[in-house]
CSV table of C-alpha atoms and ligand atoms in Angstrom, one decimal:
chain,number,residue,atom,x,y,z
A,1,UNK,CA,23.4,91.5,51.2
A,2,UNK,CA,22.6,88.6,53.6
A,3,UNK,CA,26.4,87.1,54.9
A,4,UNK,CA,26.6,83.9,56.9
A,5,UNK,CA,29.6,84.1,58.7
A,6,UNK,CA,31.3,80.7,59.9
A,7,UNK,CA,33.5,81.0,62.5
A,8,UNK,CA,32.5,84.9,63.2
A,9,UNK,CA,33.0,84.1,66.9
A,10,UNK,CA,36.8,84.0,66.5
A,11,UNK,CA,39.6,86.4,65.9
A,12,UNK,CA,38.9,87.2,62.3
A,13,UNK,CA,35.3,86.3,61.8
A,14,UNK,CA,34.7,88.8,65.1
A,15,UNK,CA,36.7,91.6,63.6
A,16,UNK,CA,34.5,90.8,60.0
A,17,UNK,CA,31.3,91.0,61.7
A,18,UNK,CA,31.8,94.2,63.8
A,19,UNK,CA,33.4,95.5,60.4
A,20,UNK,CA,29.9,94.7,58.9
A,21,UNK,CA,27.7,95.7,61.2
A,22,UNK,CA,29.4,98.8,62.1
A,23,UNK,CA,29.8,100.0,58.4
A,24,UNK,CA,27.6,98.5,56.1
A,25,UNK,CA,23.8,97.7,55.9
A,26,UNK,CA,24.6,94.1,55.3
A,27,UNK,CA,22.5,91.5,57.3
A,28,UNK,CA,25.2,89.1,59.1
A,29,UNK,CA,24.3,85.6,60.4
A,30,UNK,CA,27.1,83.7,62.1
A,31,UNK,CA,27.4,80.2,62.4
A,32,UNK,CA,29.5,79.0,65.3
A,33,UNK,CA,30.4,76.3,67.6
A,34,UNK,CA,32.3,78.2,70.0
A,35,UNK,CA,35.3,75.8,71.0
A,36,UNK,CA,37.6,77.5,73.2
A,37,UNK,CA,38.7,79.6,70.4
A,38,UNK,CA,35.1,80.9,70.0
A,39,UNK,CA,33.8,83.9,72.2
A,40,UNK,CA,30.7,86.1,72.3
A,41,UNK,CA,32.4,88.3,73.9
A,42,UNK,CA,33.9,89.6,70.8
A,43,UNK,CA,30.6,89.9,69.1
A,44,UNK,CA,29.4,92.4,72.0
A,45,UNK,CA,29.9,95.5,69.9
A,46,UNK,CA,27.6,93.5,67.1
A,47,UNK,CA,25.4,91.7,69.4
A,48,UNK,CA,22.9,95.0,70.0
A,49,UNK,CA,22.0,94.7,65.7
A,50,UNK,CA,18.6,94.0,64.3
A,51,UNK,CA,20.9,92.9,61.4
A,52,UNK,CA,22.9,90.2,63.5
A,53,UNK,CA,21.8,86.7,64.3
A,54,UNK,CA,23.8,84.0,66.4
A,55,UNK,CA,23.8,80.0,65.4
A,56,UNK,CA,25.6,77.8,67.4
A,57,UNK,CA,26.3,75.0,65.6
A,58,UNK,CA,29.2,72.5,63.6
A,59,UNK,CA,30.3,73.1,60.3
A,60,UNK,CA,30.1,69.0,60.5
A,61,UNK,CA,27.0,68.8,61.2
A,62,UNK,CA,25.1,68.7,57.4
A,63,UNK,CA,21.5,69.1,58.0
A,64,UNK,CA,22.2,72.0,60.5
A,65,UNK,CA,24.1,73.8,57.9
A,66,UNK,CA,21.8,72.9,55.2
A,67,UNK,CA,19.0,74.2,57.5
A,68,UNK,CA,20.4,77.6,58.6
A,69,UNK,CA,21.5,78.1,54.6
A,70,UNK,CA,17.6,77.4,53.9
A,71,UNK,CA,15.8,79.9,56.8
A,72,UNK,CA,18.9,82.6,56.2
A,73,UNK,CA,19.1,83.1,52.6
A,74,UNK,CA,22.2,84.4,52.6
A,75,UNK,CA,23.7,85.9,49.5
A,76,UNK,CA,27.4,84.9,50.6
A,77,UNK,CA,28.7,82.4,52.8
A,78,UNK,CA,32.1,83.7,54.3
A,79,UNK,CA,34.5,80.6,55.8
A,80,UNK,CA,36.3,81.0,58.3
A,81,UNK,CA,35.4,78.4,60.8
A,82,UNK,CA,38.7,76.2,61.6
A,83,UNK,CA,41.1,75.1,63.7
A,84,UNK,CA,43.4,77.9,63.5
A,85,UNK,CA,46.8,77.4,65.7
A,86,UNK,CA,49.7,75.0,64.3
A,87,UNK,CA,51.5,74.6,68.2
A,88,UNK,CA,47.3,72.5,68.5
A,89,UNK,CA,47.5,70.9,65.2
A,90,UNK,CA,51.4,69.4,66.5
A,91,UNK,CA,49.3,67.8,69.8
A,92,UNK,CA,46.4,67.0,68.5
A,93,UNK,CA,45.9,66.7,64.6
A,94,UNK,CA,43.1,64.9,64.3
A,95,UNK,CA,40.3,67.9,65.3
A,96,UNK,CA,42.1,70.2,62.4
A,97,UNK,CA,41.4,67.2,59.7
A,98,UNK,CA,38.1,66.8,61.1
A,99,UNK,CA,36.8,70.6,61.3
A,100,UNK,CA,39.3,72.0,58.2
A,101,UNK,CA,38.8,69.2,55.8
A,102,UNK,CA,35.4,67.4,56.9
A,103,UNK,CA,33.5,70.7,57.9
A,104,UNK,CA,34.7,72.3,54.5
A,105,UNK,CA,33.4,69.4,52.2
A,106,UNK,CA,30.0,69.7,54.4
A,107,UNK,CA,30.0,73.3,53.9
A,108,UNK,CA,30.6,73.3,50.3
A,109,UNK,CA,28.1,69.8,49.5
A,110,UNK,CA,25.6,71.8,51.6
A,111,UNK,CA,26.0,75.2,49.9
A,112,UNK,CA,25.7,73.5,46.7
A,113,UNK,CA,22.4,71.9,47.4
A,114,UNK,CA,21.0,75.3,48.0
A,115,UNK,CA,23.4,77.2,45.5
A,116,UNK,CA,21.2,75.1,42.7
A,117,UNK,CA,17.9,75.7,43.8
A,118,UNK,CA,18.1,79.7,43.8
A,119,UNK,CA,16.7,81.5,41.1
A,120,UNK,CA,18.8,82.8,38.8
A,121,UNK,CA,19.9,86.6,39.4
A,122,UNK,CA,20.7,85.2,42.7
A,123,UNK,CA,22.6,81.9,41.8
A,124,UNK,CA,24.4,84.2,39.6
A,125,UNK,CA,25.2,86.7,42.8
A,126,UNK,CA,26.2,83.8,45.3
A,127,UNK,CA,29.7,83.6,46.8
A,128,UNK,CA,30.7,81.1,48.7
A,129,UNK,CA,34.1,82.6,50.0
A,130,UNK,CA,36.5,80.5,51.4
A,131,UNK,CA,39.3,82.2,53.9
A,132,UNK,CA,42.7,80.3,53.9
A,133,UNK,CA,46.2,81.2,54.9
A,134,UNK,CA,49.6,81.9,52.9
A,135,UNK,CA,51.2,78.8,55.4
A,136,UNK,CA,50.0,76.9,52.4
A,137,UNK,CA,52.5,77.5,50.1
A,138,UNK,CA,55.6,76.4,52.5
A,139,UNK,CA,58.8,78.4,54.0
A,140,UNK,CA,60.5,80.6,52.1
A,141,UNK,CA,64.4,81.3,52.4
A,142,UNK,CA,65.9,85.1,52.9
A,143,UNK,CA,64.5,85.9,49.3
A,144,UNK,CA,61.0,85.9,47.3
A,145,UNK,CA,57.0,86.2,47.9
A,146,UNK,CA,54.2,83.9,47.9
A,147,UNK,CA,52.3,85.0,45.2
A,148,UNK,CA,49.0,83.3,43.8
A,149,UNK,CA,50.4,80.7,41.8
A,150,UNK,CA,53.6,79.3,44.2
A,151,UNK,CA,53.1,75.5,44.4
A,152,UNK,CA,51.6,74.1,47.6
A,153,UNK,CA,54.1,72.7,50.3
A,154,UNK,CA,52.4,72.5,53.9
A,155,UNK,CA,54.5,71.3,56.4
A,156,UNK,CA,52.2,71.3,59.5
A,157,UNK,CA,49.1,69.3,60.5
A,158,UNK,CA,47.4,72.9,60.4
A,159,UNK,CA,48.7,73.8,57.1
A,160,UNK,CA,48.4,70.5,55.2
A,161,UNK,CA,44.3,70.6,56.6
A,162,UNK,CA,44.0,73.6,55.3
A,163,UNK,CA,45.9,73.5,51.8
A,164,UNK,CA,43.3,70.4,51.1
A,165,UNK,CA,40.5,72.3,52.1
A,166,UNK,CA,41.6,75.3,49.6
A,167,UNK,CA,41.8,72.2,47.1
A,168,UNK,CA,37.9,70.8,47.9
A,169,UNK,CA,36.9,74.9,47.2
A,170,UNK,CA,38.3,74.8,44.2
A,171,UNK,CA,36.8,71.4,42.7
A,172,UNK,CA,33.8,72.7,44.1
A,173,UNK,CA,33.9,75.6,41.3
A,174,UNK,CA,35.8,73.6,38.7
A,175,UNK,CA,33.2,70.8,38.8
A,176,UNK,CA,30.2,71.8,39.8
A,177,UNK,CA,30.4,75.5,39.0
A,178,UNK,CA,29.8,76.6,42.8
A,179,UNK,CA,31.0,80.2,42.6
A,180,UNK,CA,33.9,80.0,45.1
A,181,UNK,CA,36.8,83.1,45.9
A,182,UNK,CA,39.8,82.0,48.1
A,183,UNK,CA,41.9,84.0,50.2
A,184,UNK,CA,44.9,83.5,51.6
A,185,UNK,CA,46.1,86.1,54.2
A,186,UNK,CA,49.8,86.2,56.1
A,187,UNK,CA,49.6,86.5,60.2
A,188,UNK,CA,47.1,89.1,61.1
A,189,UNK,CA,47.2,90.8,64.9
A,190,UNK,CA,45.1,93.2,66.7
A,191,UNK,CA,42.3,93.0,69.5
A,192,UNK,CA,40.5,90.3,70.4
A,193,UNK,CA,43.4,88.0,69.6
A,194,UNK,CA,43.6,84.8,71.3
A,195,UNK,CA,46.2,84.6,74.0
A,196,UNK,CA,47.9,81.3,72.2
A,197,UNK,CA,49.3,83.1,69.7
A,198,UNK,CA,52.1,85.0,69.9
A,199,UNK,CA,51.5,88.8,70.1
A,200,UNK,CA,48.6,88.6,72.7
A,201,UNK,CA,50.9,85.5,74.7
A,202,UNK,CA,53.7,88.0,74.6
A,203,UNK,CA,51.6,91.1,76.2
A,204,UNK,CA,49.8,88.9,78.2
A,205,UNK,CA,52.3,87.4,80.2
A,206,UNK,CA,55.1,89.9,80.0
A,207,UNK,CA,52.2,91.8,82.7
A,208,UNK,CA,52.3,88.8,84.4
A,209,UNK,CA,55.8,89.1,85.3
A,210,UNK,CA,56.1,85.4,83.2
A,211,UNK,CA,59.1,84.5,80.7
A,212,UNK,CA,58.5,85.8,77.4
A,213,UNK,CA,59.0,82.4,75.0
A,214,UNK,CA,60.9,82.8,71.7
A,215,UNK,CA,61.2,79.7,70.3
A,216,UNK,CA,64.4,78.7,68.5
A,217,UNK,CA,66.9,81.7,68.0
A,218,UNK,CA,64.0,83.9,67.2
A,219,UNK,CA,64.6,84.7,63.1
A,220,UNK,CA,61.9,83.5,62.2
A,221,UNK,CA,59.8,86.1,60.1
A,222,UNK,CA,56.0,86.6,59.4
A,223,UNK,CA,54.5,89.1,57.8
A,224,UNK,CA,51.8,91.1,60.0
A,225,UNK,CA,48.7,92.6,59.0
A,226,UNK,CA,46.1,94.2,61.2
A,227,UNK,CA,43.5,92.3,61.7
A,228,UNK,CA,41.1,95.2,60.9
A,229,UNK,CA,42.5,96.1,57.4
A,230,UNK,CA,42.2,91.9,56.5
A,231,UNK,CA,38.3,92.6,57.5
A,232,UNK,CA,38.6,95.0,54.9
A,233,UNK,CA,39.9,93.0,51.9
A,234,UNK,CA,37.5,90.3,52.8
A,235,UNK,CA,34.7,92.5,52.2
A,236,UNK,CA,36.0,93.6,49.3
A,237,UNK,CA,36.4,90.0,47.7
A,238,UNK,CA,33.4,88.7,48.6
A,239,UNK,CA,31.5,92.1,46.9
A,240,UNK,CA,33.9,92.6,43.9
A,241,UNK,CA,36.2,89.7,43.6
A,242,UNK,CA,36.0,87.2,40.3
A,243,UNK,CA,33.9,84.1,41.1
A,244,UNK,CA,37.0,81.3,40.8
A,245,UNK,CA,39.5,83.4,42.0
A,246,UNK,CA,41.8,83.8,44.0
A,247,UNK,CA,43.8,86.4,46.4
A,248,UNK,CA,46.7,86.6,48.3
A,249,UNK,CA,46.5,89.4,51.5
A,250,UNK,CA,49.9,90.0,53.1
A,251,UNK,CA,50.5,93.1,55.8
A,252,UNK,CA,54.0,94.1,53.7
A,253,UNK,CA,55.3,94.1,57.2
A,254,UNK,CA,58.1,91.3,57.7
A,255,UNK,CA,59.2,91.2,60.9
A,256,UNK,CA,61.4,88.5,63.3
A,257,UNK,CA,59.9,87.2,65.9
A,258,UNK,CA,62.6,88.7,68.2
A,259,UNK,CA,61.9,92.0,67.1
A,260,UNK,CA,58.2,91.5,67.4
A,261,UNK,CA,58.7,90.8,71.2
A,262,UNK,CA,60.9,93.5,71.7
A,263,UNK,CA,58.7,95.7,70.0
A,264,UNK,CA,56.1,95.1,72.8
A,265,UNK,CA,58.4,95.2,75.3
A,266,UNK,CA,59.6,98.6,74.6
A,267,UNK,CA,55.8,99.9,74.2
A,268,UNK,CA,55.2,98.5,77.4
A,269,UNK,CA,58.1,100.3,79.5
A,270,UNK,CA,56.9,103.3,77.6
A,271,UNK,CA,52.7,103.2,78.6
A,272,UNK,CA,53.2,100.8,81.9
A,273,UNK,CA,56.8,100.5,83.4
A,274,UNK,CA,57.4,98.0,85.8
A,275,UNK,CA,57.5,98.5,89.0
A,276,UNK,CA,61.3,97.3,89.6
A,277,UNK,CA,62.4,99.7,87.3
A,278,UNK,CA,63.8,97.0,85.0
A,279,UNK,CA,63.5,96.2,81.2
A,280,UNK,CA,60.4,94.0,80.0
A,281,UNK,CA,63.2,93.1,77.8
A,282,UNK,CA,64.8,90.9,80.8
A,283,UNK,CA,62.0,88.7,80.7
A,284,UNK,CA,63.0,87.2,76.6
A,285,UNK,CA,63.9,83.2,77.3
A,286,UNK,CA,64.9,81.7,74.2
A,287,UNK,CA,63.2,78.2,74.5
A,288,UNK,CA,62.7,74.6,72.3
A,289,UNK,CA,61.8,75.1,68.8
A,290,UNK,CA,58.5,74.2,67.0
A,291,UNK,CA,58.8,71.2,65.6
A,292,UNK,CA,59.0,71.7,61.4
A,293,UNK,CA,59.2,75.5,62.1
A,294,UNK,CA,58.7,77.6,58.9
A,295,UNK,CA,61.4,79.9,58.5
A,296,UNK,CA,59.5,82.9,56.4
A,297,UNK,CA,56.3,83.9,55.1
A,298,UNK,CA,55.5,86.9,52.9
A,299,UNK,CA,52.8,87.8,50.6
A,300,UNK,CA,52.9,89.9,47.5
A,301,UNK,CA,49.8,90.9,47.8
A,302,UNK,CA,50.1,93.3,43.9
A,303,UNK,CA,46.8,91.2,42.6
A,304,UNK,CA,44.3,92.4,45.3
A,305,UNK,CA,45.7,95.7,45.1
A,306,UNK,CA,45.5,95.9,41.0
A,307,UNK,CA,42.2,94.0,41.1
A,308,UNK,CA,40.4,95.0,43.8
A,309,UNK,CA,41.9,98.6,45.0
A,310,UNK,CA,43.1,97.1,48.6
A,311,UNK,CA,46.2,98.1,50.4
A,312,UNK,CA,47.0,97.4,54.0
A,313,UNK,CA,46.6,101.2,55.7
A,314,UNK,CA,48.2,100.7,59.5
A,315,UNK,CA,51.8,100.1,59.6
A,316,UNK,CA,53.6,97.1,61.9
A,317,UNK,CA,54.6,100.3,64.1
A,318,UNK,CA,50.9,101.8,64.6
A,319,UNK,CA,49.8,98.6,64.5
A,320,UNK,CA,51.3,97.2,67.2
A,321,UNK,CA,51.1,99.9,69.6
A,322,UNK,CA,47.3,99.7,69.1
A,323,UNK,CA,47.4,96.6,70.1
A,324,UNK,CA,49.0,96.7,73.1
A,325,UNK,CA,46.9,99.6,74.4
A,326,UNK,CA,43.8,97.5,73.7
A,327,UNK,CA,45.1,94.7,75.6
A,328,UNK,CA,45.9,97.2,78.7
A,329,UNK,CA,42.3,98.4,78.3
A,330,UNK,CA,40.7,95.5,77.8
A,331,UNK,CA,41.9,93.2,80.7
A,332,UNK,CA,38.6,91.6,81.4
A,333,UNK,CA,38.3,90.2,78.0
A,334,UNK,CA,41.2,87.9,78.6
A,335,UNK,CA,41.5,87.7,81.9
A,336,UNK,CA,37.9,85.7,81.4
A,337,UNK,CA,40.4,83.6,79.2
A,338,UNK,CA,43.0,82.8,81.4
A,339,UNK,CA,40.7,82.0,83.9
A,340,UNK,CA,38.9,79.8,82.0
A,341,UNK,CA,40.0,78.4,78.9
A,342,UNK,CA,43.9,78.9,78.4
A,343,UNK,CA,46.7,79.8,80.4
A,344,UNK,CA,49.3,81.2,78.3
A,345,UNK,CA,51.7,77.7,79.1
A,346,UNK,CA,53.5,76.0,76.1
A,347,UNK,CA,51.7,74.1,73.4
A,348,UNK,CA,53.3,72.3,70.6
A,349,UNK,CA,55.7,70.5,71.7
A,350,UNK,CA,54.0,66.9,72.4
A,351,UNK,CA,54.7,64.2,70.2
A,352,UNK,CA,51.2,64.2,67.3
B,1,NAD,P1,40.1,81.4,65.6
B,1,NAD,O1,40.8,80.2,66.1
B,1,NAD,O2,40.3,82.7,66.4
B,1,NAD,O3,38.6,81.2,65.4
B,1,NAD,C1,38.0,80.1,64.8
B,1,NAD,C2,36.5,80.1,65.0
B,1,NAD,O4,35.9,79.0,64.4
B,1,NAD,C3,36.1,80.1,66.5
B,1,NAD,O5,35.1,81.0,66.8
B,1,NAD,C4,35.6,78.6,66.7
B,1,NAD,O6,34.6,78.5,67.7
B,1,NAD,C5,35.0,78.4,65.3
B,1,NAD,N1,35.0,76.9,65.0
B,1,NAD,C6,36.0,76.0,65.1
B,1,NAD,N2,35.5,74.8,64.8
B,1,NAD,C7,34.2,74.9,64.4
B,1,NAD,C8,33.3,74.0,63.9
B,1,NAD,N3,33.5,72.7,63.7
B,1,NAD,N4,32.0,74.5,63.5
B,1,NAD,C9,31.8,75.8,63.7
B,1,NAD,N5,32.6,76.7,64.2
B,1,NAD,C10,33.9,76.3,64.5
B,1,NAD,O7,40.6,81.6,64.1
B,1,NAD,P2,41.1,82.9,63.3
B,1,NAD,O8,42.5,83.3,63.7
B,1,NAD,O9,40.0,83.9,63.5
B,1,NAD,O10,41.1,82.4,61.8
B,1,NAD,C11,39.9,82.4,61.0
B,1,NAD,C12,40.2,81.8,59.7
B,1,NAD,O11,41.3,82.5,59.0
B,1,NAD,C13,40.7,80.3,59.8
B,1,NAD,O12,40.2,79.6,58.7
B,1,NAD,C14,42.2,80.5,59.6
B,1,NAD,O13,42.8,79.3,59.0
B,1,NAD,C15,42.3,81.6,58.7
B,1,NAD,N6,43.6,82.4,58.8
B,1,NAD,C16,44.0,82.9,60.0
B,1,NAD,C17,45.1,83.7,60.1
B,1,NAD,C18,45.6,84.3,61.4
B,1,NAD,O14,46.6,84.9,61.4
B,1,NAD,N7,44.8,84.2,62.5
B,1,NAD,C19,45.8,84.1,58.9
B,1,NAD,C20,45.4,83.5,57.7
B,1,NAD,C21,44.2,82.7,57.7
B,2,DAU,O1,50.6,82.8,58.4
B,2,DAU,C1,49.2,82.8,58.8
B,2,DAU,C2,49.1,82.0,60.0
B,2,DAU,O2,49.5,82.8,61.1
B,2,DAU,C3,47.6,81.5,60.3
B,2,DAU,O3,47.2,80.7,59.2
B,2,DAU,C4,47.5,80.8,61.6
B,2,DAU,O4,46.1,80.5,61.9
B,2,DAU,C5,48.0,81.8,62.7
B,2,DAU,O5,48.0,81.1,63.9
B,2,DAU,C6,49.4,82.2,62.4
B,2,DAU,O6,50.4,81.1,62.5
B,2,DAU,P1,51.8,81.2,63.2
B,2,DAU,O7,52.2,79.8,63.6
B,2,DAU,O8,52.7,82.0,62.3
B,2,DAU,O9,51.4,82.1,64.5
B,2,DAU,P2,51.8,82.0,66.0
B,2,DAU,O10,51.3,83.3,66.6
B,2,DAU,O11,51.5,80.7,66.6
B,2,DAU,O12,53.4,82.2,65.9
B,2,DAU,C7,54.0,83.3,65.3
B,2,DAU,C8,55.5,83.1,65.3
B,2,DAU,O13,56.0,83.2,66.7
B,2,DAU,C9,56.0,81.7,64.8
B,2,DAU,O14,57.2,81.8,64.2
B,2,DAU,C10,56.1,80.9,66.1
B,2,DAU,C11,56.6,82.0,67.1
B,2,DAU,N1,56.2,81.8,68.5
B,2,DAU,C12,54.9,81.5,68.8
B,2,DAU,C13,54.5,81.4,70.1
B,2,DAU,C14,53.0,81.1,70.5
B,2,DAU,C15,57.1,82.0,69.5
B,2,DAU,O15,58.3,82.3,69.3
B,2,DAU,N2,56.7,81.9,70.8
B,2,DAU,C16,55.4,81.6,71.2
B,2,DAU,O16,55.1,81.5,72.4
């Protein structure tokens, strides 16, 4: 199949694309602006294919879309392009309505147009494939799952942009028959990650020597899936997934965000102790909340796993200690960052 990728410069879309190149035969085109959040250095692994091809462009910007749909091809457009972090959506909402909302009505008016003029095995075969996030569907309390059919409550700038772009996807196939799937996934971690968000800020600048931030009293729970194994479920829903629907990918790996950071703290006195002697541990500050912090997210993700035979396969525990070793191997990669683009200091907490 011929995939365009939107977005495939970032955490997810990077981790899709070297998924695709590395273990399929599909073709993969991605279609990028790189912001800040967008690196080819994450693409290097990928970058070497005859099957790969790079497009720096909007997702705003309609005849460029409509043109790389046209000289691609592709079979299935995959989504991801957005603005992704809710501490940026709280400073600055205005990029998130323009990108999330905006960029998806141009995506999906543009696929359209060249959804319609395909012949028809391959109008039949198209996906467009939109990738959305279980924030969504609100904060949950001590009990319960998000499943597919919870009632949609965002409460951030981030989440309310992308709830209406899941809505546009599905008028999209409801009125005009557009063959859309929708996902929407729980936290996912891993390499590459960008150092804004919490795991990678939390290795990052605990081998700084810096204060680890926990914001509030640090019970707040998400539930973390490898960024690898989401690569996975995407592929499957884009090959085998029922045009219209849609799927819910969750890690089944709740954890607080105090025991996330103390998780990596204890990894790291184990594989690089500080030179002091002392705790990583000593370096937790409790600091100022998030504004309209959700409490909890967890997915039941029993439809993808009945439909579609996916189940997360690396556990919070392996997980986590992967990741740390990749960010102690991988220094360059976002030291390049933190020269450059973003220095681990706090976001969030200006006011809109
Ligand atoms: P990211 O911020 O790491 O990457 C976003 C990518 O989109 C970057 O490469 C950026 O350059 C690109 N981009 C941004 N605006 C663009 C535009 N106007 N035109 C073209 N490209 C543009 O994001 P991510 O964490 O990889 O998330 C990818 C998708 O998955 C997003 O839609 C996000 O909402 C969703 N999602 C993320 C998570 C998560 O935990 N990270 C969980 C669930 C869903
Ligand atoms: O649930 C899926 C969502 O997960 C995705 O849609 C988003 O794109 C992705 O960014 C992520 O959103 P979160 O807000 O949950 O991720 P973040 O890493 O920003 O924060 C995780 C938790 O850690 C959250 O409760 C806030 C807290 N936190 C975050 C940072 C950056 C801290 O306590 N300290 C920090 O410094």
């Amino acid at each position: 199949m011929r995939i365009l990728v939107t977005g495939g410069a970032g955490f997810i879309g990077s981790a899709l694309v070297r998924r695709l190149i590395e273990h399929t035969d599909h073709e993969v085109l991605v279609f990028d602006k790189l912001t800040y959040a967008g690196l080819l250095s994450s693409l290097e692994p990928a970058a070497g294919s005859n099957r790969y091809t790079f497009v720096q462009a909007d997702i705003c910007d309609a005849e460029m879309v409509a043109r790389t749909l046209q000289e691609f091809q592709p079979d299935v457009v995959a989504h991801l392009a957005a603005e992704s972090h809710v501490d940026r959506s709280i400073d600055g909402p205005g990029e998130f309505v323009q990108t999330n909302l905006v960029g998806t009505f141009v995506m999906l008016n543009q696929a359209l147009g060249y959804w319609r003029n395909l012949p028809e095995a391959r109008k039949a075969a198209f996906r467009f494939h939109h990738i959305s996030t279980d924030e969504v569907f609100g904060s949950l309390g001590e009990e319960g799952f998000f499943t597919e059919t919870t009632p949609y409550d965002p409460r951030s700038p981030y989440s309310a942009s992308k709830a209406g772009s899941d809505h546009l996807v599905r008028a999209w196939g409801h009125t005009y028959g557009l063959p859309v799937l929708v996902t929407n996934c729980s936290n996912n971690y891993g390499p590459y990650h960008f150092p804004e968000k919490l795991i990678p800020l939390i290795i990052i600048r605990a081998l700084n020597g810096e204060p680890l931030p926990v914001y509030g009293d640090g019970s707040n729970v998400r539930d973390w899936l490898f960024v690898d194994d989401h690569a996975r479920a995407l592929q499957a829903v884009f090959e085998k997934g029922q045009p219209g629907q849609t799927y819910n990918v969750g890690g089944n790996a709740e954890q607080k965000n105090i025991d996330v950071v103390t998780a990596i703290c204890t990894i790291l006195d184990q594989l690089r102790p500080r030179d002091d002697g002392q705790a990583y541990a000593n370096q937790i500050t409790y600091v100022a909340d998030r504004p309209g912090h959700d409490q909890r997210y967890a997915i039941d993700a029993s439809k993808i796993g009945a439909d579609l035979d996916w189940t997360p396969s690396v556990t919070f525990e392996e997980g986590i200690a992967r990741t740390v070793r990749w960010y102690l191997e991988n220094q360059a990669w976002w030291q390049d960052i933190l020269d450059a683009r973003y220095a681990t200091q706090r976001l969030g907490v200006a006011n809109g």
